[in-house]
Tab-separated table of C-alpha atoms in Angstrom:
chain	number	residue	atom	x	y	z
T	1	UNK	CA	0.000	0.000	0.000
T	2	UNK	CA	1.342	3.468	-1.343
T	3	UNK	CA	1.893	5.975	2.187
T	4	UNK	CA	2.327	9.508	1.713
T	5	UNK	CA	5.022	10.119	3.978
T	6	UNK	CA	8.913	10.130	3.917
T	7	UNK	CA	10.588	7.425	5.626
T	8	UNK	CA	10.958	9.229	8.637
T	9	UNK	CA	6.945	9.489	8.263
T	10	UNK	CA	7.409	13.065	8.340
T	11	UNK	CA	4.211	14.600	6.133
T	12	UNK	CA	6.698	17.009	4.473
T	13	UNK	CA	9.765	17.987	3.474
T	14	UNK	CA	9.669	21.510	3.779
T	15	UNK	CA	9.272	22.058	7.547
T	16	UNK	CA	12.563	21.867	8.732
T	17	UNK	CA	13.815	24.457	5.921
T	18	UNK	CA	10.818	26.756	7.064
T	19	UNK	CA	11.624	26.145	10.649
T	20	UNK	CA	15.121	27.056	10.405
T	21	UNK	CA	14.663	29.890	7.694
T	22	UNK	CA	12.198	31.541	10.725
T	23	UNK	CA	15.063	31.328	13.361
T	24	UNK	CA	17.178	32.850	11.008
T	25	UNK	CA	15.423	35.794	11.065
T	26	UNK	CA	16.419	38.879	12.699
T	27	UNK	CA	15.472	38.812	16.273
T	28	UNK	CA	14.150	34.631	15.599
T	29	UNK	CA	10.758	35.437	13.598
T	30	UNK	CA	8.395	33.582	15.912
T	31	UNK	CA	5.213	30.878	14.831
T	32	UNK	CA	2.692	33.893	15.365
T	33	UNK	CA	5.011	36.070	13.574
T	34	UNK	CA	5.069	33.958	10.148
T	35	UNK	CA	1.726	33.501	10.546
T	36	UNK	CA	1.232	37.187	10.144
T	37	UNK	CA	3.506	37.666	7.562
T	38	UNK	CA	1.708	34.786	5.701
T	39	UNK	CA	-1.545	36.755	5.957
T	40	UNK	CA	0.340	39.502	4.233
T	41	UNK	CA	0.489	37.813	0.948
T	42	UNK	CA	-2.987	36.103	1.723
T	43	UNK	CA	-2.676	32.753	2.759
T	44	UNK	CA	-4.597	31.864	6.491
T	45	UNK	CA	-2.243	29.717	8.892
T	46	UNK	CA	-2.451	30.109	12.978
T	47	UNK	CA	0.959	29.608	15.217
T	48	UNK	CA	-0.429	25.743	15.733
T	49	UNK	CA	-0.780	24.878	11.889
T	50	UNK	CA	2.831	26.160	11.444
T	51	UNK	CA	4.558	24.241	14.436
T	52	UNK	CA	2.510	21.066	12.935
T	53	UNK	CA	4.166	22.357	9.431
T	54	UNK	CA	7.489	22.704	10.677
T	55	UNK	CA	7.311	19.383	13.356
T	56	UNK	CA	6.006	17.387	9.908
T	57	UNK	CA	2.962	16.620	11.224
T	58	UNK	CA	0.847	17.913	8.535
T	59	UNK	CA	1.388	18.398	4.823
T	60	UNK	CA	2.099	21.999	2.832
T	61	UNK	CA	0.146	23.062	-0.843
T	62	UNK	CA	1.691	23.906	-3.408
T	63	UNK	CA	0.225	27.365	-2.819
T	64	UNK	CA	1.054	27.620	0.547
T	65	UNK	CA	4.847	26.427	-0.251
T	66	UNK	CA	5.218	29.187	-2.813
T	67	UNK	CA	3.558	32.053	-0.211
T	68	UNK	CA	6.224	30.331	2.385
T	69	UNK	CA	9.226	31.312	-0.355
T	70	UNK	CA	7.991	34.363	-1.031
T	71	UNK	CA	7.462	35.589	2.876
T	72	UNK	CA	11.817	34.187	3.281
T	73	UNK	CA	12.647	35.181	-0.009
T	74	UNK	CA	13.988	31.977	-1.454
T	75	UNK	CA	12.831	29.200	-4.152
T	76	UNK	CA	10.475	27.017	-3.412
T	77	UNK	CA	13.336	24.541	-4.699
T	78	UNK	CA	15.362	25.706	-1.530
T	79	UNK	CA	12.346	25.063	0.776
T	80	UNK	CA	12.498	21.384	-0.718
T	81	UNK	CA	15.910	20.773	0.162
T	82	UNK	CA	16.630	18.171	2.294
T	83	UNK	CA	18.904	18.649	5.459
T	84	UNK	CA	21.867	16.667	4.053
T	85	UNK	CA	21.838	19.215	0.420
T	86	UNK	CA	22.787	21.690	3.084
């Protein structure tokens, strides 16, 4: 039976990149934080959606991956990366 999760049965690949890109942020951008600035270019995400994002708990859109580059200012190719590309 085909399961959409890594190995690690993580739900994505994108939340440790997002997770790190936020505490690289001047003054470490905080959950609520993002979530504002993802508001900003209109896409509706609380604090708890984005710590289940970023823990791997729960999968990203395509839409919401692209509003996640454009908020850190990266590819959404970069956002893919996996830890070990680093």
């Amino acid at each position: 039976m085909y399961k959409n999760r890594s190995a690690e049965g993580r739900a994505n690949i994108c939340g440790y990149n997002i997770m790190r890109l936020r505490k690289e942020q001047e003054g470490k951008l905080s959950q609520r934080a993002l979530a504002d600035k993802l508001q900003l270019v209109g896409i509706d995400l609380d604090k708890n959606a984005i710590q289940r994002i970023e823990s791997g708990l729960r999968f990203v859109t395509d839409i919401e991956l692209r509003a996640f580059a454009a908020v850190f200012d990266v590819t959404a190719d970069t956002l893919l990366e996996s830890p070990e590309m680093q």
